[in-house]
Short mmCIF file of C-alpha atoms in Angstrom, two decimals:
data_model
loop_
_atom_site.label_atom_id
_atom_site.label_comp_id
_atom_site.label_asym_id
_atom_site.label_seq_id
_atom_site.Cartn_x
_atom_site.Cartn_y
_atom_site.Cartn_z
CA PHE A 16 -39.69 -6.49 -41.18
CA ALA A 17 -36.78 -4.15 -40.42
CA VAL A 18 -36.86 -5.09 -36.72
CA GLY A 19 -36.90 -8.79 -37.69
CA ILE A 20 -33.64 -8.28 -39.57
CA SER A 21 -31.87 -5.76 -37.30
CA THR A 22 -32.49 -7.53 -33.98
CA PRO A 23 -30.59 -10.77 -34.78
CA ILE A 24 -27.85 -8.73 -36.50
CA ARG A 25 -27.42 -6.62 -33.35
CA ALA A 26 -27.23 -9.82 -31.29
CA LEU A 27 -24.57 -11.16 -33.65
CA ALA A 28 -22.62 -7.89 -33.41
CA ALA A 29 -22.79 -8.00 -29.59
CA SER A 30 -21.51 -11.58 -29.60
CA THR A 31 -18.66 -10.60 -31.92
CA LEU A 32 -17.64 -7.81 -29.54
CA ALA A 33 -17.75 -10.27 -26.63
CA ILE A 34 -15.43 -12.65 -28.52
CA SER A 35 -13.04 -9.75 -29.16
CA ARG A 36 -12.88 -9.19 -25.38
CA GLY A 37 -11.85 -12.81 -24.83
CA GLU A 38 -15.28 -14.09 -23.80
CA PHE A 39 -14.98 -17.20 -25.96
CA HIS A 40 -17.99 -18.90 -24.38
CA GLN A 41 -20.30 -16.30 -25.99
CA ARG A 42 -22.93 -17.60 -28.45
CA THR A 43 -25.57 -15.74 -30.48
CA PRO A 44 -29.28 -16.72 -30.68
CA VAL A 45 -30.15 -18.54 -33.89
CA GLN A 46 -33.24 -16.70 -35.15
CA GLY A 47 -34.53 -14.54 -37.97
CA ALA A 48 -34.42 -15.09 -41.74
CA ALA A 49 -32.75 -18.23 -43.06
CA GLU A 50 -29.63 -16.37 -44.17
CA ILE A 51 -29.23 -14.68 -40.78
CA SER A 52 -29.85 -17.96 -38.91
CA GLU A 53 -27.19 -19.64 -41.03
CA LEU A 54 -24.77 -16.80 -40.26
CA ALA A 55 -25.51 -17.15 -36.53
CA GLU A 56 -24.90 -20.91 -36.65
CA THR A 57 -21.61 -20.36 -38.48
CA PHE A 58 -20.60 -17.80 -35.88
CA ASN A 59 -21.42 -20.21 -33.04
CA HIS A 60 -19.33 -22.96 -34.64
CA MET A 61 -16.46 -20.52 -35.05
CA ALA A 62 -16.77 -19.41 -31.40
CA GLY A 63 -16.73 -23.04 -30.27
CA ASP A 64 -13.59 -23.76 -32.31
CA ILE A 65 -11.86 -20.67 -30.89
CA GLU A 66 -12.82 -21.62 -27.33
CA GLU A 67 -11.44 -25.14 -27.78
CA PHE A 68 -8.23 -23.78 -29.34
CA VAL A 69 -7.73 -21.33 -26.46
CA VAL A 70 -8.14 -24.17 -23.93
CA GLN A 71 -5.50 -26.17 -25.81
CA LEU A 72 -3.17 -23.16 -25.84
CA ARG A 73 -3.56 -22.69 -22.10
CA GLN A 74 -2.84 -26.37 -21.48
CA ALA A 75 0.26 -26.17 -23.66
CA ALA A 76 1.39 -23.01 -21.85
CA ASP A 77 0.95 -24.73 -18.46
CA GLN A 78 2.94 -27.74 -19.67
CA ASN A 79 5.70 -25.50 -21.03
CA HIS A 80 5.81 -23.56 -17.76
CA GLU A 81 6.20 -26.78 -15.77
CA LEU A 82 8.94 -27.93 -18.15
CA PHE A 83 10.66 -24.56 -17.73
CA LEU A 84 10.46 -24.75 -13.93
CA GLY A 85 11.71 -28.32 -13.99
CA SER A 86 14.73 -27.23 -16.02
CA ILE A 87 15.41 -24.41 -13.56
CA ARG A 88 15.24 -26.83 -10.61
CA MET A 89 17.61 -29.28 -12.31
CA LEU A 90 20.08 -26.49 -13.04
CA ALA A 91 19.90 -25.27 -9.44
CA ALA A 92 20.48 -28.80 -8.16
CA ALA A 93 23.48 -29.20 -10.49
CA ILE A 94 24.99 -25.98 -9.13
CA ASP A 95 24.48 -27.10 -5.52
CA GLU A 96 26.07 -30.46 -6.27
CA LYS A 97 29.36 -28.75 -7.15
CA ASP A 98 29.88 -28.29 -3.43
CA PRO A 99 28.75 -31.04 -1.00
CA TYR A 100 28.15 -28.38 1.67
CA THR A 101 25.55 -26.57 -0.43
CA ARG A 102 23.37 -29.52 -1.46
CA GLY A 103 19.76 -28.33 -1.46
CA HIS A 104 20.81 -24.74 -0.73
CA SER A 105 19.09 -23.11 -3.72
CA GLY A 106 15.80 -24.87 -3.05
CA ARG A 107 15.81 -23.81 0.59
CA VAL A 108 16.68 -20.22 -0.30
CA ALA A 109 13.78 -20.21 -2.77
CA LYS A 110 11.39 -21.50 -0.09
CA TYR A 111 12.52 -18.96 2.50
CA SER A 112 12.31 -16.18 -0.10
CA ILE A 113 8.73 -17.09 -0.97
CA VAL A 114 7.68 -17.12 2.69
CA ILE A 115 9.26 -13.69 3.25
CA ALA A 116 7.68 -12.30 0.08
CA GLN A 117 4.26 -13.60 1.18
CA GLN A 118 4.70 -11.85 4.53
CA LEU A 119 5.39 -8.65 2.58
CA GLY A 120 2.11 -9.11 0.69
CA LEU A 121 3.58 -9.60 -2.77
CA LEU A 122 1.28 -10.95 -5.49
CA SER A 123 1.58 -14.36 -7.16
CA ASP A 124 3.34 -13.03 -10.28
CA GLU A 125 6.07 -11.48 -8.13
CA LEU A 126 6.31 -14.62 -6.00
CA GLU A 127 7.01 -16.71 -9.09
CA LYS A 128 9.76 -14.36 -10.27
CA ILE A 129 11.35 -14.46 -6.82
CA ARG A 130 11.13 -18.26 -6.71
CA ILE A 131 12.98 -18.62 -10.03
CA SER A 132 15.53 -15.93 -9.20
CA ALA A 133 16.28 -17.54 -5.82
CA LEU A 134 16.68 -20.97 -7.42
CA LEU A 135 19.26 -19.46 -9.79
CA HIS A 136 20.92 -16.99 -7.42
CA ASP A 137 24.17 -19.00 -7.30
CA VAL A 138 24.29 -20.05 -10.95
CA GLY A 139 27.45 -17.95 -11.40
CA LYS A 140 29.35 -20.42 -9.22
CA ILE A 141 29.60 -22.55 -12.35
CA GLY A 142 32.31 -20.11 -13.37
CA VAL A 143 34.21 -20.17 -10.05
CA ASP A 144 37.29 -22.38 -9.79
CA ASP A 145 36.62 -25.53 -7.75
CA ARG A 146 39.73 -24.97 -5.64
CA VAL A 147 38.07 -21.77 -4.38
CA LEU A 148 34.51 -23.07 -4.27
CA LYS A 149 35.38 -26.26 -2.37
CA LYS A 150 38.15 -24.88 -0.17
CA PRO A 151 37.62 -26.35 3.34
CA GLY A 152 38.86 -23.27 5.20
CA ALA A 153 38.58 -19.50 5.07
CA LEU A 154 39.29 -17.85 1.72
CA THR A 155 42.27 -15.58 1.18
CA ALA A 156 41.61 -12.01 0.03
CA GLU A 157 42.48 -13.02 -3.54
CA GLU A 158 40.20 -16.08 -3.42
CA PHE A 159 37.36 -14.01 -1.99
CA GLU A 160 37.69 -11.57 -4.90
CA LEU A 161 37.22 -14.53 -7.25
CA MET A 162 34.20 -15.72 -5.29
CA LYS A 163 32.69 -12.22 -5.38
CA GLN A 164 32.45 -12.50 -9.17
CA HIS A 165 29.73 -15.15 -9.05
CA PRO A 166 26.67 -12.81 -8.94
CA LEU A 167 27.82 -10.95 -12.05
CA LYS A 168 28.83 -14.19 -13.77
CA GLY A 169 25.42 -15.64 -13.02
CA ALA A 170 23.56 -12.63 -14.43
CA ASN A 171 25.70 -12.73 -17.56
CA ILE A 172 25.03 -16.45 -18.04
CA MET A 173 21.27 -15.94 -17.80
CA ARG A 174 21.01 -12.59 -19.59
CA PRO A 175 20.50 -14.11 -23.09
CA VAL A 176 17.40 -15.97 -21.86
CA ALA A 177 14.55 -13.52 -22.51
CA GLN A 178 12.17 -15.29 -20.10
CA LEU A 179 14.58 -14.62 -17.21
CA LYS A 180 14.99 -10.89 -17.77
CA GLU A 181 12.92 -9.93 -14.70
CA MET A 182 14.76 -12.46 -12.50
CA LEU A 183 18.25 -11.04 -13.16
CA PRO A 184 18.23 -8.49 -10.27
CA GLY A 185 17.98 -11.26 -7.69
CA ILE A 186 20.82 -13.19 -9.30
CA GLU A 187 23.13 -10.21 -9.79
CA LEU A 188 22.42 -8.14 -6.67
CA HIS A 189 21.74 -10.53 -3.77
CA HIS A 190 25.12 -9.69 -2.20
CA GLU A 191 24.55 -5.93 -2.20
CA HIS A 192 24.18 -4.37 1.28
CA ILE A 193 21.80 -1.66 2.42
CA ASP A 194 24.77 0.43 3.63
CA GLY A 195 26.50 0.20 0.24
CA ARG A 196 29.30 -2.12 1.35
CA GLY A 197 28.19 -5.13 -0.66
CA TYR A 198 29.14 -6.33 -4.13
CA PRO A 199 29.38 -6.37 -7.13
CA HIS A 200 28.29 -2.72 -7.61
CA GLY A 201 28.20 -1.22 -4.10
CA LEU A 202 24.51 -0.26 -4.36
CA GLN A 203 22.72 0.95 -1.25
CA GLY A 204 19.21 1.36 0.12
CA ASP A 205 16.42 1.48 -2.44
CA GLU A 206 18.94 1.17 -5.27
CA ILE A 207 18.80 -2.55 -4.49
CA PRO A 208 15.63 -4.16 -5.90
CA LEU A 209 13.30 -5.76 -3.35
CA MET A 210 13.80 -9.17 -4.97
CA ALA A 211 17.53 -9.03 -4.24
CA ARG A 212 16.96 -7.76 -0.67
CA ILE A 213 14.65 -10.72 0.04
CA ILE A 214 17.03 -13.31 -1.41
CA ALA A 215 19.94 -11.81 0.56
CA VAL A 216 18.17 -12.49 3.87
CA ALA A 217 17.02 -15.98 2.81
CA ASP A 218 20.53 -16.84 1.60
CA THR A 219 22.09 -15.85 4.92
CA LEU A 220 19.46 -17.75 6.92
CA ASP A 221 20.34 -20.96 5.10
CA ALA A 222 24.10 -20.32 5.27
CA ILE A 223 23.96 -19.99 9.07
CA THR A 224 21.67 -22.97 9.67
CA THR A 225 23.56 -25.52 7.53
CA ASN A 226 27.01 -27.04 7.88
CA ARG A 227 29.75 -25.19 6.02
CA PRO A 228 33.52 -25.78 5.84
CA TYR A 229 34.11 -22.80 8.11
CA GLN A 230 31.28 -23.40 10.64
CA SER A 231 28.83 -25.95 12.00
CA ALA A 232 25.11 -25.43 11.52
CA MET A 233 23.57 -23.06 14.06
CA ASP A 234 20.00 -23.13 15.33
CA LEU A 235 17.23 -20.86 14.11
CA GLU A 236 17.35 -18.60 17.17
CA PHE A 237 21.06 -17.94 16.67
CA ALA A 238 20.52 -17.26 12.96
CA MET A 239 17.69 -14.83 13.67
CA ASN A 240 19.79 -12.92 16.22
CA CYS A 241 22.57 -12.57 13.65
CA ILE A 242 20.21 -11.38 10.92
CA ILE A 243 18.34 -8.97 13.19
CA GLY A 244 21.67 -7.51 14.29
CA LEU A 245 22.49 -6.73 10.66
CA ALA A 246 19.20 -4.95 9.87
CA ASN A 247 19.73 -1.48 8.37
CA THR A 248 23.40 -2.23 7.63
CA LYS A 249 23.59 -5.41 5.58
CA PHE A 250 19.87 -6.16 5.31
CA ASP A 251 16.64 -4.27 4.68
CA ALA A 252 14.90 -3.90 8.06
CA THR A 253 11.46 -4.42 6.45
CA VAL A 254 12.56 -7.75 4.98
CA VAL A 255 14.10 -8.80 8.30
CA ASP A 256 10.84 -7.92 10.05
CA ALA A 257 8.92 -10.08 7.53
CA LEU A 258 11.24 -13.00 8.29
CA GLU A 259 10.73 -12.48 12.04
CA ARG A 260 6.96 -12.59 11.60
CA ALA A 261 7.19 -15.73 9.47
CA VAL A 262 9.33 -17.49 12.07
CA SER A 263 7.04 -16.37 14.92
CA ALA A 264 4.05 -17.73 13.01
CA GLY A 265 5.80 -21.10 12.60
CA LYS A 266 6.04 -20.78 8.81
CA ILE A 267 9.76 -21.60 8.92
CA ARG A 268 10.96 -24.43 11.16
CA LEU A 269 14.28 -26.26 11.27
CA SER A 270 15.15 -29.71 12.52
CA ALA A 271 18.30 -31.78 12.36
CA THR A 272 17.44 -33.37 9.03
CA LEU A 273 14.54 -31.42 7.59
CA VAL A 274 13.65 -27.91 6.59
CA GLU A 275 9.91 -27.27 6.64
CA VAL A 276 8.39 -24.29 4.85
#
């Protein structure tokens, strides 16, 4: 008699523990005395309701994430549209950054942070005077000082958004140099987060291979020679090596009208 009562109760306890671990598909056998069977049936109904609710939550989270990413892409496009020479720049930098990060073996969570950070890396240009941003020639020293404020401006704009906290280093520090001669803080070496070191290389690759007021677009070989020549001074040599491997593997290709990644 005792075994007849304790066995189904143990099964119910085991199922409860499984639910607490997130195994919402778990059900308990309906057996034993009428009261215990009724309890088991109630538990199974509850587990089914929880499982359905969790599925709905996941669907809502996926939808919210897509909405969030869509908003980020629209903001990046709006920034690029401020300057006709940078149309599509943020999207290309994000694509290059992802390819480099994949070559470095980074996991999907890190890839997503890098994607968003790269899309927003120039958001601070919203706060740069158009006469400086759209100037067709070389900037004066004073104008360049104004332009150099955009990484810090961008980080400050995005800082209040809690969901972007882990993306701020790429926005704020993508113009820092390995040798400490970058801006805005003059960081060097490992003081610069990997995210920012990746975006720095991707940003330069796109700048060299697209038309700008001060230069015509160069081919991929020319861009790679420039970037390789700046390894260990401006750029992290490991990141440059990852870009080289990606290009050699055909993961980044340029044509006159299309960037394929």
